[in-house]
PDB file of C-alpha atoms in Angstrom:
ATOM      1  CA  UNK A 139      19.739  -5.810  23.831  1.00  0.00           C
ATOM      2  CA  UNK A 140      19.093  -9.607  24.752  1.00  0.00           C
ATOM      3  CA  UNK A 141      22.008 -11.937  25.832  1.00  0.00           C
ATOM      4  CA  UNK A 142      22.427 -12.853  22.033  1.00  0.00           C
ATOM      5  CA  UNK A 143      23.485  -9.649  20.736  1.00  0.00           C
ATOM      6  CA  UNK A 144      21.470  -7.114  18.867  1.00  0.00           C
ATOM      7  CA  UNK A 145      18.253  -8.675  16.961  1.00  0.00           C
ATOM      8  CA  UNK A 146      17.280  -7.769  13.679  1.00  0.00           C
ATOM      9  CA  UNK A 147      14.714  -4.732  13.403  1.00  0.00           C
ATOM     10  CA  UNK A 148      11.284  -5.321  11.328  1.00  0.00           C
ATOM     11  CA  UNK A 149      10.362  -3.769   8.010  1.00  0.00           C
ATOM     12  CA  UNK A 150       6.930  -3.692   6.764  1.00  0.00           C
ATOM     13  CA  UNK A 151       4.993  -2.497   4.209  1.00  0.00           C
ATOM     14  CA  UNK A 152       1.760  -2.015   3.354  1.00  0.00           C
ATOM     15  CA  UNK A 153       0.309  -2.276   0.238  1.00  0.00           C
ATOM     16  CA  UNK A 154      -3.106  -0.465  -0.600  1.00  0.00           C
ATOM     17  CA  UNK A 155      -4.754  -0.160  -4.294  1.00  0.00           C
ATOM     18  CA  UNK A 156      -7.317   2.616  -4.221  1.00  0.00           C
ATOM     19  CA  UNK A 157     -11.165   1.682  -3.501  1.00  0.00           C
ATOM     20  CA  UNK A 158     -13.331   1.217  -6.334  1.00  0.00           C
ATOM     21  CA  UNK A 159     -13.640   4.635  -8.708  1.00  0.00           C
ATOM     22  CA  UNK A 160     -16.622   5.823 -10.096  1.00  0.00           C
ATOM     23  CA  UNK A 161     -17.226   5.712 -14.051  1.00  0.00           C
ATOM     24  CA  UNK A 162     -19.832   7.585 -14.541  1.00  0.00           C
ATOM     25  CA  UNK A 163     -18.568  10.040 -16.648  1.00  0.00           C
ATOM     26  CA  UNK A 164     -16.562   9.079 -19.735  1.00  0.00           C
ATOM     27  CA  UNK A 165     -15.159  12.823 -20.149  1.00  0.00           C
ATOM     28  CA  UNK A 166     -13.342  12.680 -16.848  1.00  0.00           C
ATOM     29  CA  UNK A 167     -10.002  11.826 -17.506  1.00  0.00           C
ATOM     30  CA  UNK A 168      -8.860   8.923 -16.002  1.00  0.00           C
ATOM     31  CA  UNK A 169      -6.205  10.996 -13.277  1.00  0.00           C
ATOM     32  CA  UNK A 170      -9.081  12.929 -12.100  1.00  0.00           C
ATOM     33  CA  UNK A 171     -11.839   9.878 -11.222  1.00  0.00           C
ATOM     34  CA  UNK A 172     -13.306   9.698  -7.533  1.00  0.00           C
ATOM     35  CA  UNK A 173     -14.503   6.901  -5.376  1.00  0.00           C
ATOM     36  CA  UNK A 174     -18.119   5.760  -6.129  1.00  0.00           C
ATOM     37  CA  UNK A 175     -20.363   4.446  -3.142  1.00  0.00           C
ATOM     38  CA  UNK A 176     -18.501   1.551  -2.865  1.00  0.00           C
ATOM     39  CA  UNK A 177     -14.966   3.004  -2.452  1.00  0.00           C
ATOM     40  CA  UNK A 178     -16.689   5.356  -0.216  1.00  0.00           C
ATOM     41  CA  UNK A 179     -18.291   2.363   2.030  1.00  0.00           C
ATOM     42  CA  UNK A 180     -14.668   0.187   1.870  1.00  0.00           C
ATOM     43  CA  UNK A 181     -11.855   2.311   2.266  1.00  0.00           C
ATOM     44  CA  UNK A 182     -13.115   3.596   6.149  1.00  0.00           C
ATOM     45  CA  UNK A 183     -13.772   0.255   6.467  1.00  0.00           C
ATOM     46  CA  UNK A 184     -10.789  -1.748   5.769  1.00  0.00           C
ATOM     47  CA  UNK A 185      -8.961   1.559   7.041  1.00  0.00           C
ATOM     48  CA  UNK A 186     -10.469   0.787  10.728  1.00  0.00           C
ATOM     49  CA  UNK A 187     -10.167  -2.735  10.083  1.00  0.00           C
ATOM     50  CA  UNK A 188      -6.510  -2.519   9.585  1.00  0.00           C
ATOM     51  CA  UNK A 189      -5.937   0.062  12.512  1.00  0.00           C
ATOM     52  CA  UNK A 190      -7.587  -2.265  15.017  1.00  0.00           C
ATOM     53  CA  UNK A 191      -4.581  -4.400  14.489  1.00  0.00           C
ATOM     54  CA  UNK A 192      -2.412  -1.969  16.160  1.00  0.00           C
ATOM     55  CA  UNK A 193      -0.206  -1.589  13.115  1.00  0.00           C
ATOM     56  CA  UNK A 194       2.274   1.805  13.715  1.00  0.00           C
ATOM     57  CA  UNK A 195       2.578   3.106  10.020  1.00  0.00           C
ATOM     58  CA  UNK A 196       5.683   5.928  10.060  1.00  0.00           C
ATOM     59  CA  UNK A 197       4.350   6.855   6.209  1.00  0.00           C
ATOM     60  CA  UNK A 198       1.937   6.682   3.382  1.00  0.00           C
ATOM     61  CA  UNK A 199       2.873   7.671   0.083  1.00  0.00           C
ATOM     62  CA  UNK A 200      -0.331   8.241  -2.287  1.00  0.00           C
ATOM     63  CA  UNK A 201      -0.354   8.908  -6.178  1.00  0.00           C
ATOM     64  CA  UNK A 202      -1.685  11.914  -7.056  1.00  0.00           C
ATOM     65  CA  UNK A 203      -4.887  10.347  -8.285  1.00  0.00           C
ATOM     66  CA  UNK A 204      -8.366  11.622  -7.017  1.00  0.00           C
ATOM     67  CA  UNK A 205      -9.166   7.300  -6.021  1.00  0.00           C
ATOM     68  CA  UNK A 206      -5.903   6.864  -4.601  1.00  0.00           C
ATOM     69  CA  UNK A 207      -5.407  10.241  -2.544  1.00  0.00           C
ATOM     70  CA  UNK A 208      -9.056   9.941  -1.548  1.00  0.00           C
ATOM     71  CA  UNK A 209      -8.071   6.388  -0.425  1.00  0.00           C
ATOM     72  CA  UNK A 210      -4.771   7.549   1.060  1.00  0.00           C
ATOM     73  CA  UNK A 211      -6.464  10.544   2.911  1.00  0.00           C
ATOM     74  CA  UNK A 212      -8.832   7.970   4.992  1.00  0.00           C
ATOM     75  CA  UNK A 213      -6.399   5.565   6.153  1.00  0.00           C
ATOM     76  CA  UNK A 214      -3.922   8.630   7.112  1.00  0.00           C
ATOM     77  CA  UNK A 215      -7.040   9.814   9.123  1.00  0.00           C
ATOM     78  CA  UNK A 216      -7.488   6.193  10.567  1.00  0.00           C
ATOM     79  CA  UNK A 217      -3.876   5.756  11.570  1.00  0.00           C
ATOM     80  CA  UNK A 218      -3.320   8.828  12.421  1.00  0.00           C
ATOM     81  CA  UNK A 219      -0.233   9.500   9.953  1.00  0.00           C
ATOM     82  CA  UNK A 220      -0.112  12.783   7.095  1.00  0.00           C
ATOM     83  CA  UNK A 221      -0.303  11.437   3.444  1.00  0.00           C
ATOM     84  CA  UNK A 222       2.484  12.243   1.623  1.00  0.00           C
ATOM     85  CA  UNK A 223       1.841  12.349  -2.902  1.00  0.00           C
ATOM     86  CA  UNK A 224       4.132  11.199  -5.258  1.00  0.00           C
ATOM     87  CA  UNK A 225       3.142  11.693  -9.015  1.00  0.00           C
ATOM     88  CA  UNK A 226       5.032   8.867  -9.998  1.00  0.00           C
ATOM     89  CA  UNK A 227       3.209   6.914  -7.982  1.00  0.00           C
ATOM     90  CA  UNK A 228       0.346   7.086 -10.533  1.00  0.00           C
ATOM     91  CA  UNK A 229      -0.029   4.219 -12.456  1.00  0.00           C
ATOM     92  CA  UNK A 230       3.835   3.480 -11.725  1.00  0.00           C
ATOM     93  CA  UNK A 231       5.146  -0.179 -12.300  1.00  0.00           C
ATOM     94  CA  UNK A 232       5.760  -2.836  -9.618  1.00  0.00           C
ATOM     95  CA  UNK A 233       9.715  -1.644  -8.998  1.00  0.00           C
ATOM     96  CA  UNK A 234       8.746   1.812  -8.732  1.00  0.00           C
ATOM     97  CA  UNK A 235       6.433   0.922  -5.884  1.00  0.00           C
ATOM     98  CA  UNK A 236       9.164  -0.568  -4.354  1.00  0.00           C
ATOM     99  CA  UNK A 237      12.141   1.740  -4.790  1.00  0.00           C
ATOM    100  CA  UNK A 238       9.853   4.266  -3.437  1.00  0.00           C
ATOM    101  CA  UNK A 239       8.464   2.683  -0.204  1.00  0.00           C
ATOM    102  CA  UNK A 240      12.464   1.651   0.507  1.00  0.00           C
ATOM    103  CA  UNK A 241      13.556   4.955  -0.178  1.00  0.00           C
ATOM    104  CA  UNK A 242      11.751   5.464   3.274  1.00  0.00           C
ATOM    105  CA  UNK A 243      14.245   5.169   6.976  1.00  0.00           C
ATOM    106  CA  UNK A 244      10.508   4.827   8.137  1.00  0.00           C
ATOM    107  CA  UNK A 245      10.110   0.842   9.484  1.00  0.00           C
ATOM    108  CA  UNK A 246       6.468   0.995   8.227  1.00  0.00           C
ATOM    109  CA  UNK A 247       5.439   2.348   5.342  1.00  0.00           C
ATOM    110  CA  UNK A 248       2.269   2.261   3.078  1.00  0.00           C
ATOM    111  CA  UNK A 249       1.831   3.012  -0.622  1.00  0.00           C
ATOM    112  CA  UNK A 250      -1.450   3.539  -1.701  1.00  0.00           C
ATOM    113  CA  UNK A 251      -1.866   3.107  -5.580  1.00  0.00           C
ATOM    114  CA  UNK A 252      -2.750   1.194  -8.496  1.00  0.00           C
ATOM    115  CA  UNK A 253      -2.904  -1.827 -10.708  1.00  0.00           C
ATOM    116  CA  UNK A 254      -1.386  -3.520 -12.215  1.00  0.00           C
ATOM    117  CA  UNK A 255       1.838  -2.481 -10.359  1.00  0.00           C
ATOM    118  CA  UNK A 256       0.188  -2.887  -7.063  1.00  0.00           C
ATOM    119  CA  UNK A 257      -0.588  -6.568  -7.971  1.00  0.00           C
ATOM    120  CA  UNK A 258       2.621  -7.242  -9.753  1.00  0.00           C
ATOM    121  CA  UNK A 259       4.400  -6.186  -6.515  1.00  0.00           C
ATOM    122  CA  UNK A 260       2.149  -8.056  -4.542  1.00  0.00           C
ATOM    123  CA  UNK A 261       2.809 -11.089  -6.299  1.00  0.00           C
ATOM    124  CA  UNK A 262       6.580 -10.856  -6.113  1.00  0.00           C
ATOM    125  CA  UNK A 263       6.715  -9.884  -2.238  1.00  0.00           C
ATOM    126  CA  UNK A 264       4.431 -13.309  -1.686  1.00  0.00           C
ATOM    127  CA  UNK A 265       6.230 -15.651  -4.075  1.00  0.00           C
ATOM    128  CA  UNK A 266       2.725 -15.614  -5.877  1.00  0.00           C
ATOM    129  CA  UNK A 267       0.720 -16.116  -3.114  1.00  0.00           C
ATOM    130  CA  UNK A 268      -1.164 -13.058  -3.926  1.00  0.00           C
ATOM    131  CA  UNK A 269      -2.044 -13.131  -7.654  1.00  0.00           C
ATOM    132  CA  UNK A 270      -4.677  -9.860  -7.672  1.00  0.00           C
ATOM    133  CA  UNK A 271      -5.213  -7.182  -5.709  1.00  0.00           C
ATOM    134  CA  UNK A 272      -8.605  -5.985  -5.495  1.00  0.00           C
ATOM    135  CA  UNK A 273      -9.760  -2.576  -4.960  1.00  0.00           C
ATOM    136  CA  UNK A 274      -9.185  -1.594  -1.021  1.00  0.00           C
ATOM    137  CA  UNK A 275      -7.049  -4.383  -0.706  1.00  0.00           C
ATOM    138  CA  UNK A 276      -4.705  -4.780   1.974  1.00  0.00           C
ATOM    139  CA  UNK A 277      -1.477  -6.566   2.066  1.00  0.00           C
ATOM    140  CA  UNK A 278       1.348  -6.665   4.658  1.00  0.00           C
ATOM    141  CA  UNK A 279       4.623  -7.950   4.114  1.00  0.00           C
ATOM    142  CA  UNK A 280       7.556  -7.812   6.760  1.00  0.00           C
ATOM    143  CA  UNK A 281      10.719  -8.731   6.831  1.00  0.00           C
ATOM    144  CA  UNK A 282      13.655  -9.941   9.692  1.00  0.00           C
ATOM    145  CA  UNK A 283      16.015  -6.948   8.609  1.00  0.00           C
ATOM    146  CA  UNK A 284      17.534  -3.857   9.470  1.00  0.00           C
ATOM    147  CA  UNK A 285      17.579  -1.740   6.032  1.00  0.00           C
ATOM    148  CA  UNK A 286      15.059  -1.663   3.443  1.00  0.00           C
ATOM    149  CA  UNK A 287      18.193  -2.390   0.751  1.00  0.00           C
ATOM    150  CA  UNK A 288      17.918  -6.081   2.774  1.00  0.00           C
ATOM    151  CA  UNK A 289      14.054  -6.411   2.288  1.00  0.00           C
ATOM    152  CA  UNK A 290      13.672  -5.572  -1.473  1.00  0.00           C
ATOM    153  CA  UNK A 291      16.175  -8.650  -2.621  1.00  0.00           C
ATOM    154  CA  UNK A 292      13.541 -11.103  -1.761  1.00  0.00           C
ATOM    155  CA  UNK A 293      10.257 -12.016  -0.873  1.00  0.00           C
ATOM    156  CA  UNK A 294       8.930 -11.125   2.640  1.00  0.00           C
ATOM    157  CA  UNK A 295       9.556 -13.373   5.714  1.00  0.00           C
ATOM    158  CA  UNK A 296       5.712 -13.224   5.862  1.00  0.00           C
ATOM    159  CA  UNK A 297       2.694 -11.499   4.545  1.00  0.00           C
ATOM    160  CA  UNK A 298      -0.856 -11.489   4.660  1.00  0.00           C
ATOM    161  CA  UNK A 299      -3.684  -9.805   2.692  1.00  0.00           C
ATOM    162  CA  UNK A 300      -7.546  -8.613   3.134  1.00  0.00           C
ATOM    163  CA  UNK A 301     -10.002  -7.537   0.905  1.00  0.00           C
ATOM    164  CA  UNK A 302     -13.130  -5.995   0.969  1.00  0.00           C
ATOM    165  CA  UNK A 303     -14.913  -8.731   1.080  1.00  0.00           C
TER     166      UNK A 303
END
């Protein structure tokens, strides 16, 4: 505790939309799709990319999807955290995303899903700094509070986003 009293805690979260899926066969049905060679190539490398920041994730929730869990599963290996699925996380809309990372006590928490809820939320956590989210992108967002019910009400204090590319 510093002289000032008790300082707010930090929530963050982590935004992930799946690496790129492979569309090579137009029978597969859309739930069931897996990386292609680029998904495989980007998600261990944006997943080491964003564990070299030191970043301490308490959770990752995953749709169900083949992309997303296969997406999930590599960044839980790379952080060192178990995925946890959601099947509403599939294809689910920006507030969904949201009421489900800050149904979390975790202070860090990634979702790992698609768009365009992923970029919808995106945009609304930046104030529209973030327009799209590519595949394997990466976006933090933290917020000066001590509940999740204070972060959702607003945009975050700041945030930041990487990409593939």
């Amino acid at each position: 505790m510093s002289e000032f009293g008790r300082g707010c805690d930090v929530r963050e979260l982590i935004l992930t939309r799946h690496a790129k899926s492979d569309w090579g066969d137009p029978e597969l049905p859309d739930h069931d799709r897996p990386l292609n060679a680029r998904g495989l190539r980007d998600a261990p490398a944006m997943a080491d990319r964003l564990a070299a920041t030191g970043v301490e994730v308490q959770r990752i929730l995953s749709s169900t999807a083949v992309r997303a869990r296969s997406t999930a599963a590599v960044f839980g290996a790379a952080l060192g955290v178990e995925v946890e699925l959601d099947e509403e996380l599939y294809l689910a809309s920006a507030a969904k995303l949201l009421t489900a990372a800050a149904g979390s006590d975790a202070g860090t928490v990634m979702v790992v899903a698609h768009d365009p809820g992923i970029s919808d939320l995106a945009s609304t956590l930046s104030d529209g700094g973030i327009t799209h989210m590519p595949t394997c992108a990466v976006a933090r967002f933290t917020w000066q509070v001590d509940a999740w019910d204070e972060a959702v009400t607003r945009p975050a204090d700041t945030w930041g986003l990487a990409t593939p590319r």
